PDB file of C-alpha atoms in Angstrom:
ATOM      1  CA  MET A 144     217.860  38.615  55.231  1.00 64.00           C
ATOM      2  CA  ALA A 145     216.486  38.012  51.803  1.00 85.00           C
ATOM      3  CA  SER A 146     213.165  39.652  52.796  1.00 91.00           C
ATOM      4  CA  GLU A 147     215.049  42.652  54.167  1.00 93.00           C
ATOM      5  CA  ALA A 148     216.928  43.015  50.938  1.00 94.00           C
ATOM      6  CA  ARG A 149     213.652  42.822  48.978  1.00 96.00           C
ATOM      7  CA  PHE A 150     212.086  45.367  51.201  1.00 97.00           C
ATOM      8  CA  ARG A 151     215.028  47.672  50.613  1.00 96.00           C
ATOM      9  CA  ALA A 152     214.865  47.222  46.950  1.00 97.00           C
ATOM     10  CA  LEU A 153     211.059  47.916  46.767  1.00 98.00           C
ATOM     11  CA  CYS A 154     211.432  51.049  48.883  1.00 97.00           C
ATOM     12  CA  ARG A 155     214.178  52.380  46.722  1.00 96.00           C
ATOM     13  CA  LEU A 156     211.904  52.510  43.625  1.00 97.00           C
ATOM     14  CA  PRO A 157     210.423  55.931  42.862  1.00 96.00           C
ATOM     15  CA  ASP A 158     207.783  56.578  45.422  1.00 96.00           C
ATOM     16  CA  ALA A 159     204.953  56.432  43.015  1.00 94.00           C
ATOM     17  CA  GLU A 160     206.165  53.045  41.787  1.00 96.00           C
ATOM     18  CA  VAL A 161     206.555  51.272  45.148  1.00 97.00           C
ATOM     19  CA  PRO A 162     204.208  48.307  45.127  1.00 98.00           C
ATOM     20  CA  LEU A 163     202.538  48.993  48.472  1.00 98.00           C
ATOM     21  CA  ASP A 164     200.816  45.572  48.685  1.00 98.00           C
ATOM     22  CA  GLU A 165     204.047  43.654  48.011  1.00 98.00           C
ATOM     23  CA  ALA A 166     206.089  45.802  50.498  1.00 98.00           C
ATOM     24  CA  MET A 167     203.468  45.309  53.159  1.00 98.00           C
ATOM     25  CA  LEU A 168     203.547  41.582  52.589  1.00 98.00           C
ATOM     26  CA  VAL A 169     207.334  41.590  53.076  1.00 98.00           C
ATOM     27  CA  VAL A 170     206.736  43.282  56.452  1.00 98.00           C
ATOM     28  CA  SER A 171     204.529  40.159  57.263  1.00 97.00           C
ATOM     29  CA  ALA A 172     207.157  37.767  56.005  1.00 96.00           C
ATOM     30  CA  VAL A 173     209.948  39.282  58.029  1.00 95.00           C
ATOM     31  CA  ALA A 174     207.744  38.950  61.163  1.00 93.00           C
ATOM     32  CA  ARG A 175     206.554  35.424  60.267  1.00 91.00           C
ATOM     33  CA  PRO A 176     208.638  33.569  57.663  1.00 89.00           C
ATOM     34  CA  GLY A 177     206.553  31.308  55.460  1.00 90.00           C
ATOM     35  CA  VAL A 178     203.789  33.941  54.722  1.00 94.00           C
ATOM     36  CA  ASP A 179     202.249  32.940  51.347  1.00 96.00           C
ATOM     37  CA  GLU A 180     202.654  36.272  49.584  1.00 96.00           C
ATOM     38  CA  ALA A 181     201.364  35.027  46.193  1.00 97.00           C
ATOM     39  CA  ALA A 182     198.176  33.774  47.896  1.00 98.00           C
ATOM     40  CA  ALA A 183     197.462  37.171  49.581  1.00 98.00           C
ATOM     41  CA  LEU A 184     198.078  38.979  46.288  1.00 98.00           C
ATOM     42  CA  ALA A 185     195.609  36.557  44.675  1.00 99.00           C
ATOM     43  CA  VAL A 186     193.016  37.624  47.367  1.00 99.00           C
ATOM     44  CA  LEU A 187     193.495  41.220  46.303  1.00 99.00           C
ATOM     45  CA  ASP A 188     193.044  40.282  42.700  1.00 99.00           C
ATOM     46  CA  ASP A 189     189.924  38.363  43.551  1.00 99.00           C
ATOM     47  CA  LEU A 190     188.491  41.297  45.542  1.00 99.00           C
ATOM     48  CA  ALA A 191     188.991  43.511  42.456  1.00 99.00           C
ATOM     49  CA  ASP A 192     187.435  41.075  40.121  1.00 98.00           C
ATOM     50  CA  ARG A 193     184.317  40.819  42.308  1.00 98.00           C
ATOM     51  CA  CYS A 194     183.808  44.603  42.729  1.00 98.00           C
ATOM     52  CA  PRO A 195     180.650  45.431  40.753  1.00 97.00           C
ATOM     53  CA  ALA A 196     182.024  48.682  39.220  1.00 98.00           C
ATOM     54  CA  PRO A 197     185.331  50.606  39.080  1.00 98.00           C
ATOM     55  CA  THR A 198     184.142  53.595  41.143  1.00 97.00           C
ATOM     56  CA  LEU A 199     184.907  54.790  44.626  1.00 97.00           C
ATOM     57  CA  ASP A 200     181.374  54.304  45.912  1.00 97.00           C
ATOM     58  CA  ALA A 201     181.236  50.753  44.501  1.00 98.00           C
ATOM     59  CA  LEU A 202     184.627  50.009  46.170  1.00 98.00           C
ATOM     60  CA  VAL A 203     183.472  51.296  49.537  1.00 98.00           C
ATOM     61  CA  ARG A 204     180.313  49.259  49.445  1.00 98.00           C
ATOM     62  CA  HIS A 205     182.076  46.205  48.223  1.00 98.00           C
ATOM     63  CA  LEU A 206     184.945  46.110  50.772  1.00 99.00           C
ATOM     64  CA  PHE A 207     183.218  47.579  53.822  1.00 98.00           C
ATOM     65  CA  GLY A 208     179.858  46.173  53.103  1.00 98.00           C
ATOM     66  CA  ASP A 209     179.696  42.972  51.062  1.00 97.00           C
ATOM     67  CA  GLU A 210     183.163  41.723  51.954  1.00 98.00           C
ATOM     68  CA  GLY A 211     182.861  42.666  55.686  1.00 97.00           C
ATOM     69  CA  PHE A 212     186.112  44.548  56.205  1.00 99.00           C
ATOM     70  CA  ARG A 213     185.919  46.594  59.475  1.00 98.00           C
ATOM     71  CA  GLY A 214     188.020  48.110  62.151  1.00 98.00           C
ATOM     72  CA  ASN A 215     189.095  45.796  64.968  1.00 98.00           C
ATOM     73  CA  ARG A 216     187.641  47.837  67.864  1.00 97.00           C
ATOM     74  CA  ALA A 217     187.929  44.894  70.385  1.00 97.00           C
ATOM     75  CA  ALA A 218     191.767  44.529  69.914  1.00 98.00           C
ATOM     76  CA  TYR A 219     192.988  47.626  68.295  1.00 97.00           C
ATOM     77  CA  TYR A 220     196.622  47.120  69.305  1.00 96.00           C
ATOM     78  CA  ASP A 221     196.907  43.537  68.181  1.00 97.00           C
ATOM     79  CA  PRO A 222     199.980  43.504  65.955  1.00 97.00           C
ATOM     80  CA  ASP A 223     198.100  41.275  63.473  1.00 98.00           C
ATOM     81  CA  ASN A 224     196.058  44.280  62.549  1.00 98.00           C
ATOM     82  CA  SER A 225     199.161  45.638  60.689  1.00 98.00           C
ATOM     83  CA  TYR A 226     199.967  42.439  58.753  1.00 98.00           C
ATOM     84  CA  LEU A 227     198.215  42.556  55.299  1.00 99.00           C
ATOM     85  CA  ASP A 228     197.906  38.854  54.866  1.00 98.00           C
ATOM     86  CA  VAL A 229     196.208  38.520  58.308  1.00 98.00           C
ATOM     87  CA  VAL A 230     193.949  41.545  57.558  1.00 99.00           C
ATOM     88  CA  LEU A 231     192.823  39.945  54.309  1.00 99.00           C
ATOM     89  CA  ALA A 232     192.145  36.609  56.218  1.00 98.00           C
ATOM     90  CA  ARG A 233     190.314  38.078  59.081  1.00 98.00           C
ATOM     91  CA  ARG A 234     188.692  41.167  57.414  1.00 98.00           C
ATOM     92  CA  LEU A 235     189.846  43.121  60.554  1.00 98.00           C
ATOM     93  CA  GLY A 236     192.381  45.856  60.729  1.00 98.00           C
ATOM     94  CA  ILE A 237     193.249  49.380  61.869  1.00 98.00           C
ATOM     95  CA  PRO A 238     192.690  52.502  59.703  1.00 98.00           C
ATOM     96  CA  ILE A 239     195.961  52.223  57.821  1.00 99.00           C
ATOM     97  CA  SER A 240     195.936  48.467  57.093  1.00 99.00           C
ATOM     98  CA  LEU A 241     192.307  48.722  55.857  1.00 99.00           C
ATOM     99  CA  ALA A 242     193.412  51.755  53.832  1.00 99.00           C
ATOM    100  CA  VAL A 243     196.078  49.565  52.113  1.00 99.00           C
ATOM    101  CA  VAL A 244     193.472  46.960  51.275  1.00 99.00           C
ATOM    102  CA  ALA A 245     191.340  49.776  49.608  1.00 99.00           C
ATOM    103  CA  LEU A 246     194.455  51.342  47.881  1.00 99.00           C
ATOM    104  CA  SER A 247     195.487  47.891  46.558  1.00 99.00           C
ATOM    105  CA  VAL A 248     192.121  46.952  45.269  1.00 99.00           C
ATOM    106  CA  GLY A 249     191.508  50.352  43.998  1.00 98.00           C
ATOM    107  CA  ARG A 250     194.757  50.313  42.029  1.00 98.00           C
ATOM    108  CA  ARG A 251     193.648  47.157  40.282  1.00 98.00           C
ATOM    109  CA  LEU A 252     190.368  48.776  39.340  1.00 98.00           C
ATOM    110  CA  GLY A 253     191.694  52.165  38.330  1.00 98.00           C
ATOM    111  CA  VAL A 254     190.096  54.051  41.181  1.00 98.00           C
ATOM    112  CA  PRO A 255     192.244  57.038  41.809  1.00 97.00           C
ATOM    113  CA  LEU A 256     192.918  56.982  45.549  1.00 98.00           C
ATOM    114  CA  SER A 257     195.671  58.296  47.872  1.00 98.00           C
ATOM    115  CA  GLY A 258     196.523  57.822  51.442  1.00 98.00           C
ATOM    116  CA  VAL A 259     195.971  60.608  53.998  1.00 99.00           C
ATOM    117  CA  ALA A 260     198.195  60.530  57.143  1.00 97.00           C
ATOM    118  CA  MET A 261     195.847  62.501  59.410  1.00 98.00           C
ATOM    119  CA  PRO A 262     197.329  62.504  62.839  1.00 97.00           C
ATOM    120  CA  GLY A 263     195.784  59.610  64.898  1.00 96.00           C
ATOM    121  CA  HIS A 264     193.582  58.211  61.999  1.00 98.00           C
ATOM    122  CA  PHE A 265     194.602  57.231  58.509  1.00 98.00           C
ATOM    123  CA  LEU A 266     192.205  58.126  55.689  1.00 99.00           C
ATOM    124  CA  LEU A 267     191.862  57.869  51.982  1.00 99.00           C
ATOM    125  CA  ARG A 268     191.326  60.707  49.493  1.00 98.00           C
ATOM    126  CA  ASP A 269     189.885  60.705  45.945  1.00 98.00           C
ATOM    127  CA  ARG A 270     192.585  62.104  43.637  1.00 96.00           C
ATOM    128  CA  VAL A 271     189.998  63.556  41.204  1.00 95.00           C
ATOM    129  CA  LEU A 272     187.130  64.657  43.463  1.00 95.00           C
ATOM    130  CA  THR A 273     189.578  66.080  46.084  1.00 92.00           C
ATOM    131  CA  ASP A 274     186.922  66.856  48.707  1.00 95.00           C
ATOM    132  CA  VAL A 275     185.964  63.240  48.862  1.00 98.00           C
ATOM    133  CA  PHE A 276     187.551  61.121  51.636  1.00 98.00           C
ATOM    134  CA  VAL A 277     186.961  57.659  53.022  1.00 99.00           C
ATOM    135  CA  ASP A 278     187.395  56.533  56.639  1.00 99.00           C
ATOM    136  CA  PRO A 279     188.317  52.909  56.210  1.00 98.00           C
ATOM    137  CA  PHE A 280     187.886  52.086  59.829  1.00 98.00           C
ATOM    138  CA  ARG A 281     184.260  53.032  59.723  1.00 97.00           C
ATOM    139  CA  GLY A 282     183.768  52.153  56.012  1.00 98.00           C
ATOM    140  CA  VAL A 283     182.210  55.567  55.259  1.00 98.00           C
ATOM    141  CA  VAL A 284     182.699  58.438  52.720  1.00 98.00           C
ATOM    142  CA  LEU A 285     183.439  61.807  54.266  1.00 98.00           C
ATOM    143  CA  ASP A 286     183.966  65.439  53.186  1.00 97.00           C
ATOM    144  CA  ALA A 287     186.680  67.570  54.671  1.00 97.00           C
ATOM    145  CA  GLY A 288     184.270  68.696  57.526  1.00 97.00           C
ATOM    146  CA  GLY A 289     183.724  65.022  58.332  1.00 98.00           C
ATOM    147  CA  CYS A 290     187.404  64.435  58.619  1.00 98.00           C
ATOM    148  CA  ALA A 291     187.736  67.414  61.065  1.00 97.00           C
ATOM    149  CA  ARG A 292     184.956  65.937  63.132  1.00 97.00           C
ATOM    150  CA  VAL A 293     186.768  62.539  63.243  1.00 97.00           C
ATOM    151  CA  PHE A 294     190.003  64.461  64.227  1.00 98.00           C
ATOM    152  CA  ARG A 295     188.227  66.290  67.073  1.00 97.00           C
ATOM    153  CA  GLU A 296     186.644  63.017  68.249  1.00 96.00           C
ATOM    154  CA  LEU A 297     190.170  61.657  68.759  1.00 96.00           C
ATOM    155  CA  HIS A 298     191.976  64.743  70.058  1.00 96.00           C
ATOM    156  CA  GLY A 299     189.256  66.668  71.852  1.00 97.00           C
ATOM    157  CA  PRO A 300     186.756  69.374  70.806  1.00 93.00           C
ATOM    158  CA  GLY A 301     189.183  72.155  71.221  1.00 94.00           C
ATOM    159  CA  ALA A 302     191.983  70.522  69.065  1.00 95.00           C
ATOM    160  CA  ARG A 303     193.202  72.658  66.222  1.00 96.00           C
ATOM    161  CA  PHE A 304     192.560  70.980  62.834  1.00 96.00           C
ATOM    162  CA  ASP A 305     194.820  71.924  59.979  1.00 96.00           C
ATOM    163  CA  GLU A 306     193.722  71.169  56.490  1.00 95.00           C
ATOM    164  CA  ARG A 307     197.332  70.169  55.624  1.00 96.00           C
ATOM    165  CA  TYR A 308     196.553  67.071  57.619  1.00 98.00           C
ATOM    166  CA  LEU A 309     194.443  65.983  54.598  1.00 98.00           C
ATOM    167  CA  GLU A 310     197.343  66.081  52.105  1.00 98.00           C
ATOM    168  CA  PRO A 311     197.933  62.946  50.114  1.00 98.00           C
ATOM    169  CA  VAL A 312     200.957  60.784  51.026  1.00 98.00           C
ATOM    170  CA  GLY A 313     202.830  58.149  49.074  1.00 97.00           C
ATOM    171  CA  PRO A 314     203.791  54.473  49.806  1.00 98.00           C
ATOM    172  CA  ARG A 315     206.976  55.237  51.701  1.00 97.00           C
ATOM    173  CA  VAL A 316     205.132  57.392  54.182  1.00 97.00           C
ATOM    174  CA  ILE A 317     202.487  54.709  54.613  1.00 98.00           C
ATOM    175  CA  LEU A 318     205.153  52.052  55.272  1.00 98.00           C
ATOM    176  CA  ARG A 319     206.895  54.242  57.806  1.00 97.00           C
ATOM    177  CA  ARG A 320     203.611  54.755  59.662  1.00 97.00           C
ATOM    178  CA  VAL A 321     202.746  51.042  59.649  1.00 98.00           C
ATOM    179  CA  LEU A 322     206.295  50.334  60.987  1.00 98.00           C
ATOM    180  CA  ALA A 323     205.815  53.127  63.567  1.00 96.00           C
ATOM    181  CA  ASN A 324     202.615  51.491  64.785  1.00 97.00           C
ATOM    182  CA  LEU A 325     204.257  48.100  65.123  1.00 98.00           C
ATOM    183  CA  SER A 326     207.269  49.555  66.961  1.00 97.00           C
ATOM    184  CA  GLY A 327     204.994  51.226  69.346  1.00 96.00           C
ATOM    185  CA  ILE A 328     203.107  47.989  70.014  1.00 97.00           C
ATOM    186  CA  HIS A 329     206.329  45.910  70.459  1.00 96.00           C
ATOM    187  CA  ARG A 330     207.901  48.684  72.668  1.00 95.00           C
ATOM    188  CA  ALA A 331     204.962  48.630  74.963  1.00 96.00           C
ATOM    189  CA  ALA A 332     204.939  44.853  75.139  1.00 95.00           C
ATOM    190  CA  GLY A 333     208.648  44.710  75.852  1.00 93.00           C
ATOM    191  CA  ASP A 334     209.323  42.428  72.915  1.00 94.00           C
ATOM    192  CA  ARG A 335     212.913  43.467  72.165  1.00 92.00           C
ATOM    193  CA  ARG A 336     213.496  41.181  69.246  1.00 92.00           C
ATOM    194  CA  ALA A 337     210.265  42.062  67.516  1.00 94.00           C
ATOM    195  CA  LEU A 338     210.964  45.766  68.012  1.00 95.00           C
ATOM    196  CA  ALA A 339     214.477  45.364  66.606  1.00 94.00           C
ATOM    197  CA  ARG A 340     213.005  43.586  63.615  1.00 94.00           C
ATOM    198  CA  VAL A 341     210.603  46.413  62.909  1.00 96.00           C
ATOM    199  CA  LEU A 342     213.169  49.170  63.510  1.00 96.00           C
ATOM    200  CA  ARG A 343     215.529  47.448  61.003  1.00 95.00           C
ATOM    201  CA  LEU A 344     212.776  47.669  58.300  1.00 97.00           C
ATOM    202  CA  ARG A 345     212.100  51.314  59.285  1.00 96.00           C
ATOM    203  CA  ALA A 346     215.840  52.027  58.743  1.00 95.00           C
ATOM    204  CA  LEU A 347     215.654  50.544  55.164  1.00 95.00           C
ATOM    205  CA  VAL A 348     212.958  53.124  54.059  1.00 96.00           C
ATOM    206  CA  PRO A 349     214.693  56.130  52.543  1.00 94.00           C
ATOM    207  CA  GLY A 350     214.739  59.175  54.750  1.00 90.00           C
ATOM    208  CA  ALA A 351     215.623  57.294  57.940  1.00 90.00           C
ATOM    209  CA  THR A 352     217.138  59.806  60.406  1.00 91.00           C
ATOM    210  CA  PRO A 353     220.304  59.254  62.418  1.00 90.00           C
ATOM    211  CA  GLU A 354     218.123  59.247  65.608  1.00 92.00           C
ATOM    212  CA  GLU A 355     216.116  56.365  64.145  1.00 93.00           C
ATOM    213  CA  ARG A 356     219.333  54.452  63.222  1.00 92.00           C
ATOM    214  CA  ARG A 357     220.636  54.906  66.767  1.00 92.00           C
ATOM    215  CA  GLU A 358     217.282  53.645  68.149  1.00 93.00           C
ATOM    216  CA  LEU A 359     217.759  50.607  66.022  1.00 93.00           C
ATOM    217  CA  ALA A 360     221.242  49.974  67.219  1.00 93.00           C
ATOM    218  CA  GLY A 361     219.951  50.338  70.854  1.00 93.00           C
ATOM    219  CA  ALA A 362     217.223  47.863  70.113  1.00 92.00           C
ATOM    220  CA  LEU A 363     219.650  45.352  68.544  1.00 92.00           C
ATOM    221  CA  ALA A 364     221.908  45.649  71.573  1.00 92.00           C
ATOM    222  CA  ALA A 365     219.006  45.218  73.895  1.00 92.00           C
ATOM    223  CA  SER A 366     218.022  42.047  72.140  1.00 89.00           C
ATOM    224  CA  GLY A 367     221.611  40.631  72.325  1.00 90.00           C
ATOM    225  CA  GLN A 368     222.506  41.316  68.713  1.00 90.00           C
ATOM    226  CA  PHE A 369     225.776  43.216  69.645  1.00 92.00           C
ATOM    227  CA  GLU A 370     227.487  42.720  66.289  1.00 92.00           C
ATOM    228  CA  ALA A 371     224.573  44.012  64.305  1.00 90.00           C
ATOM    229  CA  ALA A 372     224.245  47.012  66.801  1.00 91.00           C
ATOM    230  CA  ALA A 373     227.980  47.672  66.386  1.00 91.00           C
ATOM    231  CA  ALA A 374     227.701  47.509  62.487  1.00 90.00           C
ATOM    232  CA  GLU A 375     224.810  49.959  62.433  1.00 88.00           C
ATOM    233  CA  LEU A 376     226.661  52.548  64.608  1.00 92.00           C
ATOM    234  CA  GLU A 377     229.808  52.176  62.568  1.00 90.00           C
ATOM    235  CA  ALA A 378     227.845  52.773  59.324  1.00 89.00           C
ATOM    236  CA  LEU A 379     226.202  55.752  61.015  1.00 89.00           C
ATOM    237  CA  ALA A 380     229.641  57.055  62.066  1.00 89.00           C
ATOM    238  CA  ALA A 381     230.938  56.741  58.538  1.00 88.00           C
ATOM    239  CA  ASP A 382     228.059  58.940  57.229  1.00 83.00           C
ATOM    240  CA  GLY A 383     228.707  61.623  59.823  1.00 74.00           C
ATOM    241  CA  SER A 384     231.483  63.663  61.455  1.00 73.00           C
ATOM    242  CA  GLY A 385     232.595  65.415  64.613  1.00 77.00           C
ATOM    243  CA  GLU A 386     231.594  64.541  68.206  1.00 83.00           C
ATOM    244  CA  ARG A 387     228.484  62.661  67.340  1.00 86.00           C
ATOM    245  CA  ALA A 388     230.306  60.426  64.906  1.00 86.00           C
ATOM    246  CA  ALA A 389     232.983  59.708  67.561  1.00 88.00           C
ATOM    247  CA  ALA A 390     230.332  58.869  70.108  1.00 90.00           C
ATOM    248  CA  ASP A 391     228.821  56.448  67.700  1.00 88.00           C
ATOM    249  CA  ARG A 392     232.164  54.733  67.067  1.00 90.00           C
ATOM    250  CA  ALA A 393     232.732  54.560  70.828  1.00 90.00           C
ATOM    251  CA  ALA A 394     229.378  52.897  71.364  1.00 89.00           C
ATOM    252  CA  ALA A 395     230.034  50.518  68.492  1.00 89.00           C
ATOM    253  CA  ALA A 396     233.408  49.572  70.244  1.00 88.00           C
ATOM    254  CA  ARG A 397     231.558  48.894  73.507  1.00 91.00           C
ATOM    255  CA  HIS A 398     229.117  46.553  71.723  1.00 91.00           C
ATOM    256  CA  ARG A 399     231.989  44.747  70.043  1.00 87.00           C
ATOM    257  CA  ALA A 400     233.727  44.232  73.416  1.00 88.00           C
ATOM    258  CA  ARG A 401     230.655  42.392  74.685  1.00 86.00           C
ATOM    259  CA  LEU A 402     231.286  39.764  71.963  1.00 79.00           C
ATOM    260  CA  ASN A 403     234.602  38.643  73.504  1.00 66.00           C
TER     261      ASN A 403
END
């Protein structure tokens, strides 16, 4: 619970001030207590210290060339691809976790980067030269046309690309997407406890919807955590009104009845 409280506190900072690397390491610690967060942060410090120049080109060559960070094509849906400490240790990840590495090292160097939540494939964008993007999974620099090609490779040649897909996003959006990836993996694997753990973190990020909180309650109940499921629904009902709130209270009562 201490890790969850810390995650909540980090996510409630102004979005631009959320320390993405620290928040990602809390996600790791919730899944696997005992994660050495200080050691992982020291790895990021060291990666920044060894980068030959504080420029985007140097950062890309350093991380995706010299340091060997690359996309995990062989096991794309391995949950370890989303845990920052493991990504740093294995030099393997998926687009969004590799982007977090680059954002974290870039921040230490003063390289102005933002995340880009393009559907299906996370990218990076230069905040100054705004037509310069990075595909962290392939370790290459792109322009907007290159991003559109990546999009159509994923979604089909007839897929409609919208330049709004390339708008920069902040740390909270990145964290929500990481947690969405993990929830999809755990849902597909039928791992109810892991799913509940991830959905609880997602509900702590400001902007969680009532539907997401109900999904959390369902996952908690499915994993046998009836008291926690009831508490979530009762809190949701207190925030709402009308028939939906009454239904949430009734569902909470059913969960509490299973405790007797």
